[in-house]
Coordinates of C-alpha atoms in Angstrom, one line a residue:
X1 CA 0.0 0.0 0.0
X2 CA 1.0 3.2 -0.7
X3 CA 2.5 5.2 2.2
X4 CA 0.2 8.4 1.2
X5 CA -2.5 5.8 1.7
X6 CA -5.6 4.1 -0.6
X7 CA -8.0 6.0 -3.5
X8 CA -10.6 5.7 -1.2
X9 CA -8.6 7.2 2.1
X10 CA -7.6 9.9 -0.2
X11 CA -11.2 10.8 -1.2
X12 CA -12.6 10.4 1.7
X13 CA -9.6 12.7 2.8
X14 CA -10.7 15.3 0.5
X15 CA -14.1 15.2 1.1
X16 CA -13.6 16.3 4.8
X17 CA -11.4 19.0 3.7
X18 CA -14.3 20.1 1.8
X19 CA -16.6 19.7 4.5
X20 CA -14.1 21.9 7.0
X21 CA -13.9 24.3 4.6
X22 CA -17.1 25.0 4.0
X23 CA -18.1 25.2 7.4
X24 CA -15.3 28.0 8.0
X25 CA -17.0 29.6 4.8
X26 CA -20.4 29.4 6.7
X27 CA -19.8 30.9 9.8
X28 CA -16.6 33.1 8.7
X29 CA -19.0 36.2 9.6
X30 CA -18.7 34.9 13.4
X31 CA -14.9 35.4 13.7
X32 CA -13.0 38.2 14.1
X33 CA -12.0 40.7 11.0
X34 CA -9.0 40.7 12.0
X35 CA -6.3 38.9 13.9
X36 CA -2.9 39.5 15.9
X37 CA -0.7 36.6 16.7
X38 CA 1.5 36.8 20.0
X39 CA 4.9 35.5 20.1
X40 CA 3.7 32.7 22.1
X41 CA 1.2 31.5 19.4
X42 CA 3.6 32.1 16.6
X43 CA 5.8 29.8 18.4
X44 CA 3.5 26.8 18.6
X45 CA 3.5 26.6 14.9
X46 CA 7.1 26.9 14.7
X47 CA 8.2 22.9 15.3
X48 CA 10.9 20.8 14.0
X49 CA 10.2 19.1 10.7
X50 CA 7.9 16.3 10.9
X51 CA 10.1 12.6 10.3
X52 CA 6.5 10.6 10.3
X53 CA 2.9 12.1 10.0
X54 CA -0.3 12.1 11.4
X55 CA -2.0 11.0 8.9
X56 CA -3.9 13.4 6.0
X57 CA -7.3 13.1 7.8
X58 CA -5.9 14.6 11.6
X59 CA -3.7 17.4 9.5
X60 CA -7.3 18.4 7.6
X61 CA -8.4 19.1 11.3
X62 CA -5.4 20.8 12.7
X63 CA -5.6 23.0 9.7
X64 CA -9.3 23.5 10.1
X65 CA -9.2 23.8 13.8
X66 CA -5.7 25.8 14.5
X67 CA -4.8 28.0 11.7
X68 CA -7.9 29.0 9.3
X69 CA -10.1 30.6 12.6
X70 CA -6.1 32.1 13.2
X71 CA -5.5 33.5 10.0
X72 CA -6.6 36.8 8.1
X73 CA -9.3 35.9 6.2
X74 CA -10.4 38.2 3.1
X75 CA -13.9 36.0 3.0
X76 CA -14.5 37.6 5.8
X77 CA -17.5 40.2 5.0
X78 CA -15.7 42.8 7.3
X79 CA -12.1 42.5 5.7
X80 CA -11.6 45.9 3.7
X81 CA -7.9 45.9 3.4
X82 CA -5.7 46.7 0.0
X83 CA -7.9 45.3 -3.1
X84 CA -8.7 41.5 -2.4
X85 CA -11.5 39.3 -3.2
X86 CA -13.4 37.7 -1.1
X87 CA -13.2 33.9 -1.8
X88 CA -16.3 33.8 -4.4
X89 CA -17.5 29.9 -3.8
X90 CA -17.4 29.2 -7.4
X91 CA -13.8 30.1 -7.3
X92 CA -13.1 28.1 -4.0
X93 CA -14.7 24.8 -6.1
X94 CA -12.8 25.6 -9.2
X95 CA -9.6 25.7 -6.8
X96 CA -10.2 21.7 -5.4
X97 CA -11.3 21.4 -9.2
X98 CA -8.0 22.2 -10.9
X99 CA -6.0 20.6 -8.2
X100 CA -7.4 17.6 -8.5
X101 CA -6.7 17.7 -12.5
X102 CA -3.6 19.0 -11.7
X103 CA -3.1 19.6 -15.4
X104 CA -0.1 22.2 -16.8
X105 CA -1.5 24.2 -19.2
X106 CA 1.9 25.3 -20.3
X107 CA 0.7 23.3 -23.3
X108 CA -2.2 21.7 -24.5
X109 CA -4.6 20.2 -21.8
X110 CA -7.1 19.4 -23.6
X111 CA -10.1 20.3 -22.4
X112 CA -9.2 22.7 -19.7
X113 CA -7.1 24.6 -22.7
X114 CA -10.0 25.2 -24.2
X115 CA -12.1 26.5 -20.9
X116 CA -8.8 28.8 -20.0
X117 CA -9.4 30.5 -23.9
X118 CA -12.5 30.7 -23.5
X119 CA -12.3 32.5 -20.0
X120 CA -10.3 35.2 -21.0
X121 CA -12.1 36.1 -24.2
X122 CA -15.3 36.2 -21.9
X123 CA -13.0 38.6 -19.4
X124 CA -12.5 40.8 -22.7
X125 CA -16.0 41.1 -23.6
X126 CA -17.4 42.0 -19.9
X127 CA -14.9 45.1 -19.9
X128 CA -15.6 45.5 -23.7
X129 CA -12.0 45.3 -24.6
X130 CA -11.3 43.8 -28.3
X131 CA -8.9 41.5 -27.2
X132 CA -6.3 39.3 -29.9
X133 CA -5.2 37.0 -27.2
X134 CA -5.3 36.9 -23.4
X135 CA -2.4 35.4 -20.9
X136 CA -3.5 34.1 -17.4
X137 CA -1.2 35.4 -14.6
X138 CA -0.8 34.6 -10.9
X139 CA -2.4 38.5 -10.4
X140 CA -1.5 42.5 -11.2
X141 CA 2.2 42.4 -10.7
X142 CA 2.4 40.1 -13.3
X143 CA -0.1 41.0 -15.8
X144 CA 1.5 44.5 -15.5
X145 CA 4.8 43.1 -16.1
X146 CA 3.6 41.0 -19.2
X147 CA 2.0 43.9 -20.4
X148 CA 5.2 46.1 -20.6
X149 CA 7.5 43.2 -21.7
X150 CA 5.1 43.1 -25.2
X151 CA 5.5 47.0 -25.5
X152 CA 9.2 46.4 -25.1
X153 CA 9.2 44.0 -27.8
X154 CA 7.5 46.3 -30.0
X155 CA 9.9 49.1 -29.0
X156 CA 13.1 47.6 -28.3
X157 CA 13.0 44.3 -30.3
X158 CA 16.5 44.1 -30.2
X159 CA 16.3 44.1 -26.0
X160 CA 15.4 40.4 -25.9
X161 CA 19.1 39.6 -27.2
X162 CA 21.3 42.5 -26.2
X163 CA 19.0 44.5 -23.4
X164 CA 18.8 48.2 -22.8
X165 CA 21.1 50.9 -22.5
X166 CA 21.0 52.8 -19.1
X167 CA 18.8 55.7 -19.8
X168 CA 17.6 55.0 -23.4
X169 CA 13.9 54.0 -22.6
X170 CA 11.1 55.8 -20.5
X171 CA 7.6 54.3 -19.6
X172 CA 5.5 56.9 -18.3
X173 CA 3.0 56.9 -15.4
X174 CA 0.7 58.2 -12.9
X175 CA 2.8 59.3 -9.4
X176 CA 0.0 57.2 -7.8
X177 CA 1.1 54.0 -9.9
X178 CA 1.3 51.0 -8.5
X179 CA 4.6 49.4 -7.4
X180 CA 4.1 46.5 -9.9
X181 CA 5.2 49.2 -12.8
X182 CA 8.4 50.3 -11.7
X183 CA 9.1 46.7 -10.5
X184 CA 8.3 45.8 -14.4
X185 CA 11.0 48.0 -15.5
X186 CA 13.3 46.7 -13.2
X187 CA 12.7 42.8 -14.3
X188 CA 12.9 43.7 -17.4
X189 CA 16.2 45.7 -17.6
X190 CA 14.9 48.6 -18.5
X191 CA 15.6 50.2 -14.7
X192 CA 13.3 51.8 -12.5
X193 CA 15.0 55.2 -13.8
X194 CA 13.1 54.5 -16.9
X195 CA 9.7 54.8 -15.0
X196 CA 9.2 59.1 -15.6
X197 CA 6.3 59.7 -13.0
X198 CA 4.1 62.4 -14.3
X199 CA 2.1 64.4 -12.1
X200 CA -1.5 64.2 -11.2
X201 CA -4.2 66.7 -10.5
X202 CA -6.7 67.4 -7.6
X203 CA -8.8 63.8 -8.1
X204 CA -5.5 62.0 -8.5
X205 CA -6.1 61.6 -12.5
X206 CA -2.5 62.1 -14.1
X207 CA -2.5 64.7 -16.4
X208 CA -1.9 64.5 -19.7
X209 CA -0.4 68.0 -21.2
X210 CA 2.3 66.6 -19.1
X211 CA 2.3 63.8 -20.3
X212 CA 2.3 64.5 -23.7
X213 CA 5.6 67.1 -22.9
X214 CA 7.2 64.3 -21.0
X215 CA 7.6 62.2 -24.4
X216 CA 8.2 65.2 -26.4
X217 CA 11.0 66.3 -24.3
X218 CA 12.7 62.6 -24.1
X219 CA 12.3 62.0 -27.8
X220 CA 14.1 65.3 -28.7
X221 CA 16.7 64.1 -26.4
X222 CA 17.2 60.6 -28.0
X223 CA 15.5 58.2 -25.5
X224 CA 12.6 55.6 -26.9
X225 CA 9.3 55.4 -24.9
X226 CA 8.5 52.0 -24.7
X227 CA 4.7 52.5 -23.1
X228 CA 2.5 54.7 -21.0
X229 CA 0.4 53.0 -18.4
X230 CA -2.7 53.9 -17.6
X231 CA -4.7 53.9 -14.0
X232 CA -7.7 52.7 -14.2
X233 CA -8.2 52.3 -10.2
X234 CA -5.5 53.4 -8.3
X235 CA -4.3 51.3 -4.9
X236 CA -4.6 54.5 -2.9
X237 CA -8.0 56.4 -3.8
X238 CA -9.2 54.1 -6.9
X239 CA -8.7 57.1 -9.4
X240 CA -9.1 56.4 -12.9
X241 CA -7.1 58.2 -15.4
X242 CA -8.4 60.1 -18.6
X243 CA -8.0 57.2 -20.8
X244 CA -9.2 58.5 -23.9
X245 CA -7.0 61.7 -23.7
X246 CA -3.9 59.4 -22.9
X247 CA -4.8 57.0 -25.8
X248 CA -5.0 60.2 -28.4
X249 CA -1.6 60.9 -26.8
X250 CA -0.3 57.5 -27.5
X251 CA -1.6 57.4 -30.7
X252 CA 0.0 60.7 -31.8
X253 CA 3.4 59.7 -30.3
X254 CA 3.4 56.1 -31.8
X255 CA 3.8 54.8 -27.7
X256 CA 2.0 51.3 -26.4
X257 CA -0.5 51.6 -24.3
X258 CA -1.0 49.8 -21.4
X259 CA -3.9 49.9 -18.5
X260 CA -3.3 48.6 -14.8
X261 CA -6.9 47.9 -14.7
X262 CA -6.2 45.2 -12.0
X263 CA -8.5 46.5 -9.4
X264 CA -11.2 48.7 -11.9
X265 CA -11.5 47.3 -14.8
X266 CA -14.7 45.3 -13.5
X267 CA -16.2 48.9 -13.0
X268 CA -16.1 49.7 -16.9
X269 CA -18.4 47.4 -17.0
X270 CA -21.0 48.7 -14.2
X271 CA -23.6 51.3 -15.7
X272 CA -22.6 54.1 -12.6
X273 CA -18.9 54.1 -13.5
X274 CA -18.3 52.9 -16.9
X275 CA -18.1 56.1 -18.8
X276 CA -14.9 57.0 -16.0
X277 CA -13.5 54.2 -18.5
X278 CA -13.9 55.6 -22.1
X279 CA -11.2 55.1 -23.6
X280 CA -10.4 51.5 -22.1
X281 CA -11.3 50.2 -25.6
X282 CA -8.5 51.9 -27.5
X283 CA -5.4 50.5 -25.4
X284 CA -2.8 47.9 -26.6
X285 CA -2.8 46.0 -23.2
X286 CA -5.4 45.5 -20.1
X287 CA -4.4 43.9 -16.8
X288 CA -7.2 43.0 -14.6
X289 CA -7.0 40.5 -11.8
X290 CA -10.4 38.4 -11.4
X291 CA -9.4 37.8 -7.5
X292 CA -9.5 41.7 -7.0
X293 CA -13.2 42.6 -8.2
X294 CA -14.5 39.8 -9.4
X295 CA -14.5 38.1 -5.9
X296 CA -12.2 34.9 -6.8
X297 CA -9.4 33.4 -4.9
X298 CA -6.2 34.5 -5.0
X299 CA -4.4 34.2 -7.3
X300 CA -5.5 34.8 -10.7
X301 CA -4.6 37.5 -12.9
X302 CA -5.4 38.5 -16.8
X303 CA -3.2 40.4 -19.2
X304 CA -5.5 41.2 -22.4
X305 CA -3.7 42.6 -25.4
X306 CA -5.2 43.6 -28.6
X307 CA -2.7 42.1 -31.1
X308 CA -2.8 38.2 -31.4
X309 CA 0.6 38.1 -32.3
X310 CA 2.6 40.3 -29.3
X311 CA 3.2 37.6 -26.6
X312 CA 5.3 35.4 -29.0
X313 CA 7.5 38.4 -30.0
X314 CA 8.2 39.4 -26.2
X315 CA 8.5 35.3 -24.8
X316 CA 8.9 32.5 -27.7
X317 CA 11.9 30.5 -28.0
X318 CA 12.6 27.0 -29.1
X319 CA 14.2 24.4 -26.3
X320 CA 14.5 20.9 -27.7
X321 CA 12.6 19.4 -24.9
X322 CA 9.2 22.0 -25.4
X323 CA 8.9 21.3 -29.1
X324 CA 4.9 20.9 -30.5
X325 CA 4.4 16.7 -30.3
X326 CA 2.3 17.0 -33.9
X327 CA -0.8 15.1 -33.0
X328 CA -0.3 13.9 -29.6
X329 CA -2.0 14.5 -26.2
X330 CA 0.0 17.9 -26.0
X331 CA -1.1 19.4 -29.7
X332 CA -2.6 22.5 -29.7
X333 CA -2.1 25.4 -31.8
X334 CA -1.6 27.9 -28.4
X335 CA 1.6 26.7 -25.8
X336 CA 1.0 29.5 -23.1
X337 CA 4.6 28.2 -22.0
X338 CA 6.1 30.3 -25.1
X339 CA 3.3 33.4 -24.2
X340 CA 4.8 34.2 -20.7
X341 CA 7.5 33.6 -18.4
X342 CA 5.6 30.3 -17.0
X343 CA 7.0 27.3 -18.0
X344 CA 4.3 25.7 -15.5
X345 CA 1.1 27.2 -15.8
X346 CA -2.1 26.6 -13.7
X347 CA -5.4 26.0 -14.8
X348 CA -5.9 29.4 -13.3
X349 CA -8.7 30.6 -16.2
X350 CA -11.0 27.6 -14.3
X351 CA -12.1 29.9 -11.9
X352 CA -13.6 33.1 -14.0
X353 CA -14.9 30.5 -16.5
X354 CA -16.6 28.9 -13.4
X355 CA -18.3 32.0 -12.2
X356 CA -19.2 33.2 -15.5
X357 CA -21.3 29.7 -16.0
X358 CA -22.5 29.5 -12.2
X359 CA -23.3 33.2 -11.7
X360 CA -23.4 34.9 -15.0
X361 CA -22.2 38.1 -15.7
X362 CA -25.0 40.0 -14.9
X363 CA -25.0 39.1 -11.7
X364 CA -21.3 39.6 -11.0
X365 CA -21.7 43.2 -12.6
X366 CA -24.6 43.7 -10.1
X367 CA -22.0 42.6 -7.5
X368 CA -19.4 45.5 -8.4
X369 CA -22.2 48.2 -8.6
X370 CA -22.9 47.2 -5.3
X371 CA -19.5 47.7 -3.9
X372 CA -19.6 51.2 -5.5
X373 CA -22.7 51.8 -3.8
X374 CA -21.6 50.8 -0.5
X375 CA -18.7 53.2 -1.0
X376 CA -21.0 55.9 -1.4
X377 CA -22.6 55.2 1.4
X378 CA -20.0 55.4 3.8
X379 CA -18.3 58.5 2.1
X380 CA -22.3 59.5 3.4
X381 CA -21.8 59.0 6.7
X382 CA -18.1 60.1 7.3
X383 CA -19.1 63.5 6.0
X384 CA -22.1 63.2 7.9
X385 CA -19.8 62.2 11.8
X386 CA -18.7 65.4 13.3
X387 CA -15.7 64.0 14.3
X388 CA -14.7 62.1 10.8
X389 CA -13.4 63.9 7.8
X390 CA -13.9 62.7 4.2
X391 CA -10.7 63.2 2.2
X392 CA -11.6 62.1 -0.9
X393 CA -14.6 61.4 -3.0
X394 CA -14.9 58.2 -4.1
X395 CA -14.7 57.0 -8.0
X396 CA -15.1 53.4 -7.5
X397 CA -15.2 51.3 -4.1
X398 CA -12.3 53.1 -2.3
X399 CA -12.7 55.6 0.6
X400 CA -10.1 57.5 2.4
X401 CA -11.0 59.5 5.5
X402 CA -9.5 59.9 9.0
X403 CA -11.2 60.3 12.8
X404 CA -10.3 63.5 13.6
X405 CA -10.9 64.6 17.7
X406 CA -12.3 68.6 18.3
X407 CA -9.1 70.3 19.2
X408 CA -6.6 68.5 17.7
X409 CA -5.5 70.1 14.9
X410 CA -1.7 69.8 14.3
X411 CA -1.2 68.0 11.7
X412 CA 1.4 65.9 13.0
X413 CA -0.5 64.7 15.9
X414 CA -3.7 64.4 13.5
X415 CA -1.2 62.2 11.7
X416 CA -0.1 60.3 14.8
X417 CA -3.0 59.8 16.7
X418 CA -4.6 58.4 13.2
X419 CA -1.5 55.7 12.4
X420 CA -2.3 54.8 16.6
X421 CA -6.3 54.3 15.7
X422 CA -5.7 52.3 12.5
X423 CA -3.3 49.9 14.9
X424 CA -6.1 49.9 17.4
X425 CA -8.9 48.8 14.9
X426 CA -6.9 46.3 13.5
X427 CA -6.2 44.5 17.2
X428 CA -9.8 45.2 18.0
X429 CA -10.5 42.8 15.3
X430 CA -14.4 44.0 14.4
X431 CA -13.1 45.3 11.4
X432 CA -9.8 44.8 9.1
X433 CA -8.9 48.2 7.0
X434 CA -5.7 49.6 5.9
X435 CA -4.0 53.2 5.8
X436 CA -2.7 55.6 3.1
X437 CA -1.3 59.1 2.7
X438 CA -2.8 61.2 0.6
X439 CA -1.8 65.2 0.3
X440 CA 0.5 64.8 2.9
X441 CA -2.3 63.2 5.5
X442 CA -2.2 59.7 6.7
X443 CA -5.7 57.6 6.5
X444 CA -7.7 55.1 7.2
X445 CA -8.4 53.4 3.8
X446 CA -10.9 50.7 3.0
X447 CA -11.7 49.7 -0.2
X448 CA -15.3 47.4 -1.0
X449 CA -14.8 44.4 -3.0
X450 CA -16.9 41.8 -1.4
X451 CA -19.5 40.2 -2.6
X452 CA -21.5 39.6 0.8
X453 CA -20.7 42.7 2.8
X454 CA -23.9 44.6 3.7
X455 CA -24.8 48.1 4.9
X456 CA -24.2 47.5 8.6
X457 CA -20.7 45.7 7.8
X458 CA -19.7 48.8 5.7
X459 CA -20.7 51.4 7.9
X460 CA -19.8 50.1 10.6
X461 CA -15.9 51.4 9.3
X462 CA -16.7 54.9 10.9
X463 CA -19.2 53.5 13.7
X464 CA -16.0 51.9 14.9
X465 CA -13.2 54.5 13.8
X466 CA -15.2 57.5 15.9
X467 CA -15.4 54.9 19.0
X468 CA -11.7 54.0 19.3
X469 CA -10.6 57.3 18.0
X470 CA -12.3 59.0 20.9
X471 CA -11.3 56.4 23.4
X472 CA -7.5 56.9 22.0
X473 CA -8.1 61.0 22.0
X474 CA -9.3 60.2 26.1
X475 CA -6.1 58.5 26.8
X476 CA -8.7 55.9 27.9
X477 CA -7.3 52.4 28.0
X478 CA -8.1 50.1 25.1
X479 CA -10.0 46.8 26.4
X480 CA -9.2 43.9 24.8
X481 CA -12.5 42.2 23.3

């Protein structure tokens, strides 16, 4: 017998992880938000490597009983951190699905190849994008990167072979980019030097006469742009650039055009915000991550790219042992393994296919209108709270405001005492958010991407930031709950 045990042990295994995990899913709402580990708990994990097991069946149970209830859990209908989804169940069952195939769609897969095509070309329609081809990615960073490496290849084809000279290429973006673009140039040897940040205006919308002067200015001094990258839902306020102006720009100055739509790209899609996305249409590249605002589980991202063609000219090559096997089990006329830096590629496209079928897409745009509305509604009652200031209005499902006491108006302090209540909330544990700094101001920063938060869950955001925030402006102690 097999030391990892018999077909049926290992079913039956996986049938009671299925049955934990649903019941964590079930009652998720009943656990904290959030969760602090002391040094004494941390410990207890931390053992000497195992020489015999347990047996699958009692790990299932520690698992289910020791570290999901002790873990951050972004299914949690309170958890407003950063941009994650919130565990959709058709994307926790597509998850058990594809492990169980366990298939490498590196190359063909048969069946599962064809799902994973026809995922992202549904992706493309939802956000009305005229996608060639699309490229499943393990999320933004990624997607982003894959993005930028095609507009190299169209700018730079020589790059592949002999790289880039310090300080002859520029990619241009928003000073509220995300951290994925200039990691993009670094990767890919362009340097994060070449990233020229261009300044944004009072909604955090970069602005394109400066833009358009940036290129201008490099050309004339001899260096290429390789791409300008569009916001379209930035990690700090959920801005969305004026696409349409930056795609006549790019179209003028013969640059690629990429979007980070990783976070709103869902939103072109919703009725209230899609016109903030005119313009989304005309780009070379979109990156949009399904486990941001389409609820799925991490990780799955998306690059879309108008030309068919593009992600053989940034990644093919030939190794002996990858070559096309004619007619056998691996024939296909797609290898994703010579479309991205992948060699092993996961039936990641399962899940949106699996929500699309399940759900459809009306009811997942219904979903991200929603979110937008719920965002609304707390913008609503934080500038509403007399001790709570709005700092900036909302454009999708991020909003930024801080608790701020009567009398205490340095800003330093204001800063200080608002870095000490986001600490508090997040050992308090009723709710998880996360901070930023805009204009020079730290806040509190939540953004709405779940697909079972309700009113009460949302607002309770400011219920709870004007409670602790007083407590903490009292000097009264915290009490642990």
């Amino acid at each position: 017998m097999s030391a990892f045990g018999t077909p049926a042990e290992a079913a039956r295994a996986i049938a009671l992880a299925g049955e934990r995990a649903a019941a964590f899913r079930r009652d998720v709402a009943d656990t904290p938000a959030a969760v602090v580990l002391e040094e004494e708990e941390r410990a207890s994990y931390q053992v000497p490597l195992p020489r015999a097991g347990v047996g699958l069946e009692a790990a299932i149970e520690r698992v289910s009983q020791d570290v999901l209830p002790r873990s951050l859990a972004h299914s949690h209908p309170r958890s407003f951190p950063f941009i994650d989804g919130s565990g959709l169940e058709a994307g926790v069952a597509a998850a058990v699905l594809a492990a169980a195939l366990d298939a490498n769609l590196g190359g063909g897969a048969g069946a599962a190849s064809v799902v994973e095509d026809v995922a992202w070309r549904w992706l493309a329609e939802l956000i009305r994008f005229p996608a060639g081809i699309g490229h499943f990615t393990s999320g933004g960073t990624h997607a982003n990167m894959t993005g930028l490496a095609c507009a190299r290849a169209r700018a730079l084809p020589e790059a592949r072979e002999l790289g880039v000279a310090p300080g002859s290429a520029a990619v241009y973006a928003s000073e509220q980019a995300h951290n994925s673009i200039a990691r993009a140039c670094d990767v890919l040897g362009l340097g994060r030097r070449a990233l020229h940040v261009i300044r944004t205006d009072d909604s955090f919308r970069v602005r394109p006469d400066e833009l358009a002067r940036a290129i201008e200015t490099d050309r004339a001094a001899g260096v290429t742009p390789v791409a300008v990258v569009g916001a379209a839902g930035t990690t700090s306020t959920g801005a969305v650039d004026p696409l349409d102006a930056l795609a006549d720009i790019c179209a003028e100055h013969g640059v690629w055009f990429h979007i980070d739509g990783a976070y709103g790209a869902p939103a072109a899609a919703a009725p209230s915000t899609a016109e903030l996305f005119r313009g989304l249409e005309r780009a070379d590249s979109v990156a949009i991550d399904p486990h941001k605002w389409l609820y799925l589980p991490k990780a799955v991202g998306c690059v879309l790219l108008r030309d068919g063609t593009v992600l053989n000219d940034a990644f093919a090559d030939s190794p002996e042992y990858l070559e096309n096997v004619g007619d056998g089990p691996y024939a296909g006329p797609v290898w994703p393994v010579f479309q991205g830096i992948e060699v092993t590629h996961p039936f990641r496209g399962l899940g949106p296919w699996m929500a699309f079928v399940a759900y459809g897409a009306d009811a997942i745009v219904a979903a991200v209108e929603n979110d937008v509305r719920l965002a609304r509604l707390l913008a609503d009652e934080v500038r509403n709270a007399p001790d709570l200031d709005l700092l900036d209005e909302p454009q999708l499902s991020v909003v930024v405001y801080r608790h701020h006491p009567p009398g205490l108006d340095d800003p330093a302090a204001l800063d200080a005492h608002n870095r000490a209540l986001l600490d508090a909330m997040q050992r308090d544990g009723r709710v998880l958010t996360s901070g930023t700094t805009i204009r020079g101001v730290f806040a509190l920063r939540p953004c709405m991407t779940h697909h079972r938060s309700t009113d009460a869950d949302v607002l309770a955001l400011a219920e709870i930031a004007s409670e602790l925030g007083t407590r903490l402006a009292g000097a009264a102690p915290m009490l642990p709950r």
